[in-house]
PDB file of C-alpha atoms and ligand atoms in Angstrom:
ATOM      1  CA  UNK S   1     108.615  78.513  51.921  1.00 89.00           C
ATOM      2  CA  UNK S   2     107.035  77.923  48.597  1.00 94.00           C
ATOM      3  CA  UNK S   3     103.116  77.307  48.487  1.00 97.00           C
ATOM      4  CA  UNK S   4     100.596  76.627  46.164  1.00 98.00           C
ATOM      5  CA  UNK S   5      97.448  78.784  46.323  1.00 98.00           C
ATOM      6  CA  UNK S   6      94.491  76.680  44.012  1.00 98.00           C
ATOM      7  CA  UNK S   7      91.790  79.176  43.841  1.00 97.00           C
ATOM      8  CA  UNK S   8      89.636  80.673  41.178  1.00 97.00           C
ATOM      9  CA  UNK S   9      88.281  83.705  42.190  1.00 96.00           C
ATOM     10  CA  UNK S  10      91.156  85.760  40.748  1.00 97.00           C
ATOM     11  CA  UNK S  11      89.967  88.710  43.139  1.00 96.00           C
ATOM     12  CA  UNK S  12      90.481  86.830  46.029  1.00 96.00           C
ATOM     13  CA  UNK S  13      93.235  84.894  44.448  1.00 97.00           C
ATOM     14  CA  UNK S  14      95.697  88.312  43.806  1.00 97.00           C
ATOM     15  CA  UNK S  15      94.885  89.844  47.476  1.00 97.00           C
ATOM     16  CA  UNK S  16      96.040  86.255  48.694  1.00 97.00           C
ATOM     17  CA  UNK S  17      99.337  86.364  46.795  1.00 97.00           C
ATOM     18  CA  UNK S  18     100.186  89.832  47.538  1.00 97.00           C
ATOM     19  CA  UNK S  19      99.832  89.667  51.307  1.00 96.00           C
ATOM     20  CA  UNK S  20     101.596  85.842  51.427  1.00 96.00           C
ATOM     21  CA  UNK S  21     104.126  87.553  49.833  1.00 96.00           C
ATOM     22  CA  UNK S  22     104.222  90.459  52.071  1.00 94.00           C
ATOM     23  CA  UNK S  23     104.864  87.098  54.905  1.00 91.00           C
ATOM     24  CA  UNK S  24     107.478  85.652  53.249  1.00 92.00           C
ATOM     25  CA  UNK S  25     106.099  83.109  51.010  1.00 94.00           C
ATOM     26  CA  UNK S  26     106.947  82.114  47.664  1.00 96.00           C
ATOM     27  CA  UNK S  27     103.777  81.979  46.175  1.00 97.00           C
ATOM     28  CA  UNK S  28     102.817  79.593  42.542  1.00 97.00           C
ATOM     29  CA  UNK S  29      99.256  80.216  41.466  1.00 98.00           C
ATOM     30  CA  UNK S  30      97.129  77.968  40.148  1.00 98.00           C
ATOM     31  CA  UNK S  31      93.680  79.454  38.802  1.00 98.00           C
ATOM     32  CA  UNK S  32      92.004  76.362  38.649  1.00 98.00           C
ATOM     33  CA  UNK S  33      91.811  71.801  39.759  1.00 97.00           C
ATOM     34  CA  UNK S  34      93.812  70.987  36.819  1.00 97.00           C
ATOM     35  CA  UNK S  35      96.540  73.130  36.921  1.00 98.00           C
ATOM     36  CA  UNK S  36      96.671  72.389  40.653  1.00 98.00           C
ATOM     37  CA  UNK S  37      97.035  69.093  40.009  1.00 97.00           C
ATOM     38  CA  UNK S  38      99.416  69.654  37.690  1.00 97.00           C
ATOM     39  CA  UNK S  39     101.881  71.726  39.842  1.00 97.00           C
ATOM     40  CA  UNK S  40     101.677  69.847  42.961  1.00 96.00           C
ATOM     41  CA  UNK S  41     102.572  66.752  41.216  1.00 94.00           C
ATOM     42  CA  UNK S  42     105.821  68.484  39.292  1.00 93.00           C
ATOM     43  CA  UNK S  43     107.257  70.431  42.161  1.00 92.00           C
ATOM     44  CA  UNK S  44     108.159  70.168  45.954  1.00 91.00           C
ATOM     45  CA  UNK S  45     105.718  72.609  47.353  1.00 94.00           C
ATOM     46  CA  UNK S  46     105.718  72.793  51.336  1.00 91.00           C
ATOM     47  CA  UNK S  47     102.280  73.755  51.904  1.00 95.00           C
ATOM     48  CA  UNK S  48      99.220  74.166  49.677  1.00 97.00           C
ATOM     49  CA  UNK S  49      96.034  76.154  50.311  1.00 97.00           C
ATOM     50  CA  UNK S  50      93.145  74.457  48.040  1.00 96.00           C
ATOM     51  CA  UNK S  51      89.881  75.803  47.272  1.00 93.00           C
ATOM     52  CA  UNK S  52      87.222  72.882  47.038  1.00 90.00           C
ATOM     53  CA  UNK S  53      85.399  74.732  44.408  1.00 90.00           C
ATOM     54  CA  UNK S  54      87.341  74.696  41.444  1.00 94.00           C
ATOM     55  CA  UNK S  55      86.750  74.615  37.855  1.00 96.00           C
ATOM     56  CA  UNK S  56      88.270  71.966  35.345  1.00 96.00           C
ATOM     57  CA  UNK S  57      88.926  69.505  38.585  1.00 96.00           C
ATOM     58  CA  UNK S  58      87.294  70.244  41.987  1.00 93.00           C
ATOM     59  CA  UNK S  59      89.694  70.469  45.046  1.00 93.00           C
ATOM     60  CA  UNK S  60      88.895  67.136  46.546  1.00 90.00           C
ATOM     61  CA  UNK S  61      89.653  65.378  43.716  1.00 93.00           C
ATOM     62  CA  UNK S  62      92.993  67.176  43.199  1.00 95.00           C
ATOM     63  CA  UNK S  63      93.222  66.061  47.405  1.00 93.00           C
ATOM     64  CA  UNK S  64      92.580  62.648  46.579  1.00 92.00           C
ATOM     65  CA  UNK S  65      94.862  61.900  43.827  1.00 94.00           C
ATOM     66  CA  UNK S  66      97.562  64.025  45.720  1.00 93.00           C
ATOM     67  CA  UNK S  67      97.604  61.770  48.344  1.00 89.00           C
ATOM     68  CA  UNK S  68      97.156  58.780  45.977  1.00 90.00           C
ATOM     69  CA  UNK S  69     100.791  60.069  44.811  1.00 90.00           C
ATOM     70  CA  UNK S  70     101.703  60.211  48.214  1.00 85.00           C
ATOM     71  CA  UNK S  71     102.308  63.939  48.159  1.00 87.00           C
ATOM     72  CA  UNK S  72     102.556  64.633  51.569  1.00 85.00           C
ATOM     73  CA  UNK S  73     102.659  68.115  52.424  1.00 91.00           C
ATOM     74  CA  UNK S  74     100.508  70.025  54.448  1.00 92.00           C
ATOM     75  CA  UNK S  75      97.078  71.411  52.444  1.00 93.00           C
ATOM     76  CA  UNK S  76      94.783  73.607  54.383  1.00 93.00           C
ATOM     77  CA  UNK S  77      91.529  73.798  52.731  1.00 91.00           C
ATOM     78  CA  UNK S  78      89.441  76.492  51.920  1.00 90.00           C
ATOM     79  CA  UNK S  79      86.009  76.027  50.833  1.00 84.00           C
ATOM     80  CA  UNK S  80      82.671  78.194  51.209  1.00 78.00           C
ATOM     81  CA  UNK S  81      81.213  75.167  51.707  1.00 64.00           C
ATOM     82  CA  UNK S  82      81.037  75.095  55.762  1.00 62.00           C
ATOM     83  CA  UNK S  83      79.009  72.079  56.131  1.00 59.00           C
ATOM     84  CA  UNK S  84      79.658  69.042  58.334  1.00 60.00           C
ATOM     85  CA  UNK S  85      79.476  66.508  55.252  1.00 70.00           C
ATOM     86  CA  UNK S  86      82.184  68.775  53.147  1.00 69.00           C
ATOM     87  CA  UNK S  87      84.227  68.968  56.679  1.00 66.00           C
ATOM     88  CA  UNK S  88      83.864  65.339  56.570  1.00 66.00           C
ATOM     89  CA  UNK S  89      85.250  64.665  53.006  1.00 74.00           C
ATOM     90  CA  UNK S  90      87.605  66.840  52.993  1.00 71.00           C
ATOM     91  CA  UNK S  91      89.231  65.240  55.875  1.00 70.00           C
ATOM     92  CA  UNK S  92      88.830  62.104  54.822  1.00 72.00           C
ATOM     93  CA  UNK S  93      90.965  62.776  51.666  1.00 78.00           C
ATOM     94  CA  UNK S  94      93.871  63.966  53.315  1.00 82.00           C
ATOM     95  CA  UNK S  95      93.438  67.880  54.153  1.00 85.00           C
ATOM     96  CA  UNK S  96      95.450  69.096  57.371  1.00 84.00           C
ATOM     97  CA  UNK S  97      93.306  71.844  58.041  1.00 83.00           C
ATOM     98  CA  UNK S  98      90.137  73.862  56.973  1.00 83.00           C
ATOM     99  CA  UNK S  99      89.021  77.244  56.681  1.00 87.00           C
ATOM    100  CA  UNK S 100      85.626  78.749  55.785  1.00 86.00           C
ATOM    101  CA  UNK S 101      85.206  81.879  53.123  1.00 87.00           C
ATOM    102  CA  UNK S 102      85.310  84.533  54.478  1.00 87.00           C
ATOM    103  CA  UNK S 103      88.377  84.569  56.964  1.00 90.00           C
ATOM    104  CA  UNK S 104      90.538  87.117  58.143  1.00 91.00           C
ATOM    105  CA  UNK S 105      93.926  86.853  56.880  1.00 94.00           C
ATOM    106  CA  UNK S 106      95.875  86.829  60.398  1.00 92.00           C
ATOM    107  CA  UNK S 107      93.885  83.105  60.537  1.00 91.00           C
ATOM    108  CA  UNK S 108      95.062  82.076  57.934  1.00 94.00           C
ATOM    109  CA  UNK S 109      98.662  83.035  58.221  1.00 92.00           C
ATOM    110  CA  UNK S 110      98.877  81.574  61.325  1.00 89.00           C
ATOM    111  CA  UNK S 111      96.847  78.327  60.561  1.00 89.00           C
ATOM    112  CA  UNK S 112      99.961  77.987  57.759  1.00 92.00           C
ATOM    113  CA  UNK S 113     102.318  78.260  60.427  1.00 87.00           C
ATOM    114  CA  UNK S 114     101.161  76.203  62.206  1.00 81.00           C
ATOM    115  CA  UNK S 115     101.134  73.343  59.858  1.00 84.00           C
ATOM    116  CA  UNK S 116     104.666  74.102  58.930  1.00 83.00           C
ATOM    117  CA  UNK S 117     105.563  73.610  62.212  1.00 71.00           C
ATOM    118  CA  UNK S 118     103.914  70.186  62.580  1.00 72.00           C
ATOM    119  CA  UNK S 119     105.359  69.021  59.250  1.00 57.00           C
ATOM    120  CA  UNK S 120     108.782  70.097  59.617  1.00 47.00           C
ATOM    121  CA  UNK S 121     110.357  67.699  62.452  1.00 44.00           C
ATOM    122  CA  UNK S 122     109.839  65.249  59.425  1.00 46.00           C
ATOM    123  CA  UNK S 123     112.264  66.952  57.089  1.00 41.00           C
ATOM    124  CA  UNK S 124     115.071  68.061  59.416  1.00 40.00           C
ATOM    125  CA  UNK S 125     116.931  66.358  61.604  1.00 45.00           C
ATOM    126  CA  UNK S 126     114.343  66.535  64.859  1.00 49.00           C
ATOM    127  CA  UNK S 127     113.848  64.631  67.539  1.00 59.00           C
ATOM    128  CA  UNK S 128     110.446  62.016  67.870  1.00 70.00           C
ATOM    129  CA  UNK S 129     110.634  60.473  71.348  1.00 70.00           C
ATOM    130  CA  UNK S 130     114.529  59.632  71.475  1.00 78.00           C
ATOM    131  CA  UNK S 131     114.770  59.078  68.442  1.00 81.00           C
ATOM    132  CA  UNK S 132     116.582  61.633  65.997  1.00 79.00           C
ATOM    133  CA  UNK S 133     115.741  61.463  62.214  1.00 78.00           C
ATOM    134  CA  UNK S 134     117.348  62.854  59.529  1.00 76.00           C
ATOM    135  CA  UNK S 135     115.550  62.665  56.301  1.00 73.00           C
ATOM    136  CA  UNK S 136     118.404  64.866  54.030  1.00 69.00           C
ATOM    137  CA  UNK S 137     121.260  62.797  55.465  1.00 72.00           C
ATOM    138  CA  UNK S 138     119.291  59.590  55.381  1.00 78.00           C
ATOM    139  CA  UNK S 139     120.601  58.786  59.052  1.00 81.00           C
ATOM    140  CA  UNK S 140     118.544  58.361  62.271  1.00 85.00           C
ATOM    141  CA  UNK S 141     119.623  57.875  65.381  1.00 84.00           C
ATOM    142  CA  UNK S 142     118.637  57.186  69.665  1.00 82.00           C
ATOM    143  CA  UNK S 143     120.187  59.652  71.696  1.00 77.00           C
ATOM    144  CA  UNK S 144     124.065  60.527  69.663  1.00 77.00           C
ATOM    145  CA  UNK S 145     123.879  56.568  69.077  1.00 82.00           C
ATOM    146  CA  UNK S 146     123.602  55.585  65.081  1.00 86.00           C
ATOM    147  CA  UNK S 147     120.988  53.259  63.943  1.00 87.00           C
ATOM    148  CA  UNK S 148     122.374  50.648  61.824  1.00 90.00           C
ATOM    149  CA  UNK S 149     119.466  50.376  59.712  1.00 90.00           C
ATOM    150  CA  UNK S 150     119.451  48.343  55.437  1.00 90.00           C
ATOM    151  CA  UNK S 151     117.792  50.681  52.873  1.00 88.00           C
ATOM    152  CA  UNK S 152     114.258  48.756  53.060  1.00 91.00           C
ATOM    153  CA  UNK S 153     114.231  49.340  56.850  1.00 92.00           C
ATOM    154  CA  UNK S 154     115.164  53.072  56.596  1.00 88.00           C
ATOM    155  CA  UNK S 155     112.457  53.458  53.817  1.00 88.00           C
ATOM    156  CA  UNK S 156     109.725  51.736  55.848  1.00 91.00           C
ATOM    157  CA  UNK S 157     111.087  54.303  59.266  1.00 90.00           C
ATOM    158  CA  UNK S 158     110.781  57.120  56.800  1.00 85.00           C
ATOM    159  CA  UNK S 159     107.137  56.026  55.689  1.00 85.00           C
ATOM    160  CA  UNK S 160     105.587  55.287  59.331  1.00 87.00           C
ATOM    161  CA  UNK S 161     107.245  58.590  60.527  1.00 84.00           C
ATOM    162  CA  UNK S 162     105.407  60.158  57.401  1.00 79.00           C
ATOM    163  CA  UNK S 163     102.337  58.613  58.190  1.00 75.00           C
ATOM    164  CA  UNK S 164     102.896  58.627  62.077  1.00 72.00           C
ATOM    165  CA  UNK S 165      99.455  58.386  63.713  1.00 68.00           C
ATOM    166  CA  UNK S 166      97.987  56.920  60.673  1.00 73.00           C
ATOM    167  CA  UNK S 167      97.637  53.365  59.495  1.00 80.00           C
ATOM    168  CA  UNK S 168     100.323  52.313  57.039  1.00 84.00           C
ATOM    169  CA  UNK S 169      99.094  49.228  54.254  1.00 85.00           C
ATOM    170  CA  UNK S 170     101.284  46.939  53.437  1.00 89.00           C
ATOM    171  CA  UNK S 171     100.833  48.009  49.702  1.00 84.00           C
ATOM    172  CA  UNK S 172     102.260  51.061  50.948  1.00 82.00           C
ATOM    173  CA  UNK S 173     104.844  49.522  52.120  1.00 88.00           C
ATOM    174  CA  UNK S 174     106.010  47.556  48.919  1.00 87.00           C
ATOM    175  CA  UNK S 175     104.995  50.519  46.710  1.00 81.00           C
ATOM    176  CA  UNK S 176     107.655  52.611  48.530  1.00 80.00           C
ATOM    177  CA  UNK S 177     110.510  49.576  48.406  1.00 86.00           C
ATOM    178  CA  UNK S 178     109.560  49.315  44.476  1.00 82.00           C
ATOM    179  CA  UNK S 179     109.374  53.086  43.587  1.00 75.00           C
ATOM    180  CA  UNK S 180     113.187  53.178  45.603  1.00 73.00           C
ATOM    181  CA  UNK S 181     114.623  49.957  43.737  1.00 70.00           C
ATOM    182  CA  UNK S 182     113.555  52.281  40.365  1.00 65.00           C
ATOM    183  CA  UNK S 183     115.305  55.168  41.389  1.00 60.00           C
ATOM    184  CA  UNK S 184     118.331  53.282  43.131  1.00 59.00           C
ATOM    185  CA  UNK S 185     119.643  50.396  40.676  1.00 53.00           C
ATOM    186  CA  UNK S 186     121.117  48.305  42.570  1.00 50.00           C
ATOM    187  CA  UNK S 187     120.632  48.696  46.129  1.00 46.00           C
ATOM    188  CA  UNK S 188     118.318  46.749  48.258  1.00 47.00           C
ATOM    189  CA  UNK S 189     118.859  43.902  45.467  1.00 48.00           C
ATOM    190  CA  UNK S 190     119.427  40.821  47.258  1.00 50.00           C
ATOM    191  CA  UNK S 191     116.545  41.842  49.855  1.00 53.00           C
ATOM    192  CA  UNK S 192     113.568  39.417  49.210  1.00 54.00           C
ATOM    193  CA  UNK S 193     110.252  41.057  48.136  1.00 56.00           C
ATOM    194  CA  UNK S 194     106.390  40.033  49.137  1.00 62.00           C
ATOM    195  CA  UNK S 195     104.045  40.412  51.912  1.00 63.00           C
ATOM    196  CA  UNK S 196     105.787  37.971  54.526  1.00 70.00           C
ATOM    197  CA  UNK S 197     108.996  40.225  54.432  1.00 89.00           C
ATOM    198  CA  UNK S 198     106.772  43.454  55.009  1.00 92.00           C
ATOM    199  CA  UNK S 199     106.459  41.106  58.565  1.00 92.00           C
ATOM    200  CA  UNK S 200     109.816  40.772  58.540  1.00 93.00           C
ATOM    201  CA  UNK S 201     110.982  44.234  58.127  1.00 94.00           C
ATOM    202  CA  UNK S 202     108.561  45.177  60.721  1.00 95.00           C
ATOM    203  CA  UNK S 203     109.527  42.795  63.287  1.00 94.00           C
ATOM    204  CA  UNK S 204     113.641  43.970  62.811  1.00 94.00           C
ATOM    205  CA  UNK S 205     112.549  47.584  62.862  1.00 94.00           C
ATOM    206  CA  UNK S 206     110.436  47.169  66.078  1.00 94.00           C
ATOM    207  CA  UNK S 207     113.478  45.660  67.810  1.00 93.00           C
ATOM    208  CA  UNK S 208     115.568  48.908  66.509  1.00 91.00           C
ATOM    209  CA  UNK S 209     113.256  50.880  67.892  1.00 90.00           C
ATOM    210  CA  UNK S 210     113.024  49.332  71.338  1.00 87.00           C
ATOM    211  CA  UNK S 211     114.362  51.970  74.119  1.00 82.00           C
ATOM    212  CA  UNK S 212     113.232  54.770  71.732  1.00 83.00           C
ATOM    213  CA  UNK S 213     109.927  55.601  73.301  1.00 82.00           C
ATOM    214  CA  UNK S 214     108.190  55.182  69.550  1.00 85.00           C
ATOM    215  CA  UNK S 215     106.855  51.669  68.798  1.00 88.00           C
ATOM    216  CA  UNK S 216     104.588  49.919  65.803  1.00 92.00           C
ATOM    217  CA  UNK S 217     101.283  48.958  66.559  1.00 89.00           C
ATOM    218  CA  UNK S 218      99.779  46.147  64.408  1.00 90.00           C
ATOM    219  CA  UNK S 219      96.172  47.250  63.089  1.00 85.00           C
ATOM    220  CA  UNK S 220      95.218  43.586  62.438  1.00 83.00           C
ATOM    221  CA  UNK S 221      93.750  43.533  59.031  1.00 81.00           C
ATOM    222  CA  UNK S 222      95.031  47.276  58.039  1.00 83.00           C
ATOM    223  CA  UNK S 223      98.337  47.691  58.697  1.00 87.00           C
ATOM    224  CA  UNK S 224     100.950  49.185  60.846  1.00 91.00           C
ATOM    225  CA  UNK S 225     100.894  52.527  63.123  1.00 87.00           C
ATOM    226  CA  UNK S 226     103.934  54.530  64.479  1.00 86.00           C
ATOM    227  CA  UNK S 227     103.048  55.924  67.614  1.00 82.00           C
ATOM    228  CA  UNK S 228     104.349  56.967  71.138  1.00 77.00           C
ATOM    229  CA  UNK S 229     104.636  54.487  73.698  1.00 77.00           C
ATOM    230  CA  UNK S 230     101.874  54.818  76.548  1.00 65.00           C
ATOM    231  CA  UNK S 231     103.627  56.554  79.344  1.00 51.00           C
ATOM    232  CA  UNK S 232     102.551  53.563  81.500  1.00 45.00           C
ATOM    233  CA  UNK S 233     104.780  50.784  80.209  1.00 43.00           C
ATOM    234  CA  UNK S 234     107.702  53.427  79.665  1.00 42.00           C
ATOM    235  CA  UNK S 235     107.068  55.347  82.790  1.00 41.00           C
ATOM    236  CA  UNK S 236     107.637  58.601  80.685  1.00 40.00           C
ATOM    237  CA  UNK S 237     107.779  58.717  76.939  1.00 41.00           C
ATOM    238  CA  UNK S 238     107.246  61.931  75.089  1.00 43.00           C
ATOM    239  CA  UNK S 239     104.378  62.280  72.978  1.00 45.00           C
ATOM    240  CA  UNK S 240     104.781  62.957  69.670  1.00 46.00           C
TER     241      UNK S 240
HETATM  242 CA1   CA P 301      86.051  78.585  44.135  1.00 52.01          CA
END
């Protein structure tokens, strides 16, 4: 597992590294909100711990643009800030979890394992409901049965599962078809662009997903969520 640790108080910084390491992590270490920045944006971390109060550029800004990349692993938050506002804004840019100088180690260990485990159904081929997604082999599927899915509907599956729980913009949306069109010439060509075939998209994945106990809920005026269906019109779904 490699993991970032942004924090500048190089005291508390090298005890950190040496007993992740001692747990099994690789560990990159990033003295300060720049070079954080930096890192997270160049390399596939899969989990970050982020001081808020960091020289050069403070933690919630490195948060904020993080997510404005859509980096989307899990950051746990450390701050000795344990105020309801800083809670508050941390949240609100995208941290997973929080934890207030001092802790004990032990917490924090397991607070990382803990988001590891939520994150990871995403990356390997788990199941969500009855549905089984695949992200490496770019292949989902409801119970041993493949879903015939076109590139923009697998990218659009990929970003609601990403997002699951949280309200996915349409700008989203297009920003992920665009960013794949770069990076795969070709494919996807002939599929129209614009906000109307967001709609579309939506409306063909829904009917995929019918059976699967997942659906997508409009937010009128937002967007779109991927959640699990209530167990009263299913009679049983699984909760994600
Ligand atoms: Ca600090």
């Amino acid at each position: 597992m490699n993991l970032l640790l942004a924090e500048d108080d190089a005291i508390l910084a090298d005890a950190l590294n040496v007993q992740l390491r001692r747990v099994g992590f690789e560990v990159e270490h990033a003295p300060n909100g720049a070079v954080a920045e930096y890192l997270l944006l160049k390399t596939p971390f899969d989990i970050a711990i982020l001081d808020l109060g960091l020289p050069m550029v403070d933690g919630l800004t490195v948060l904020k643009r993080l997510r404005a990349a859509k980096r989307h692993l899990p950051v746990l938050v450390l701050t000795a800030l344990d105020s309801l506002d800083d809670r508050v804004a941390g949240l609100n840019a995208g941290a997973d979890d929080y934890l207030t100088k001092p802790f004990d180690f032990p917490e924090l260990e397991a607070r990382l394992h803990a988001l590891l485990r939520r994150g990871r159904p995403l990356t390997t081929g788990q199941a969500l409901g009855k549905l089984n997604f695949d992200r490496g082999a770019r292949r989902a599927s409801v119970l041993g049965e493949s879903l015939d899915l076109s590139p923009r509907e697998w990218l659009l599956l990929d970003l609601l599962l990403l997002e699951r729980d949280r309200v996915v913009t349409k700008e989203q949306i297009m920003a992920a078809w665009a960013q794949d069109r770069g990076e795969n010439r070709g494919e996807g060509r002939n599929e129209s662009s614009g906000g109307n075939s967001v709609e579309v998209y939506i409306h063909r994945l829904r009917r995929k997903l019918e059976g699967t106990g997942l659906q997508i809920r409009t937010v009128r005026g937002l967007g779109y969520l991927l959640e699990a269906e209530s167990t009263s019109s299913t009679g049983g779904a699984s909760p994600l």
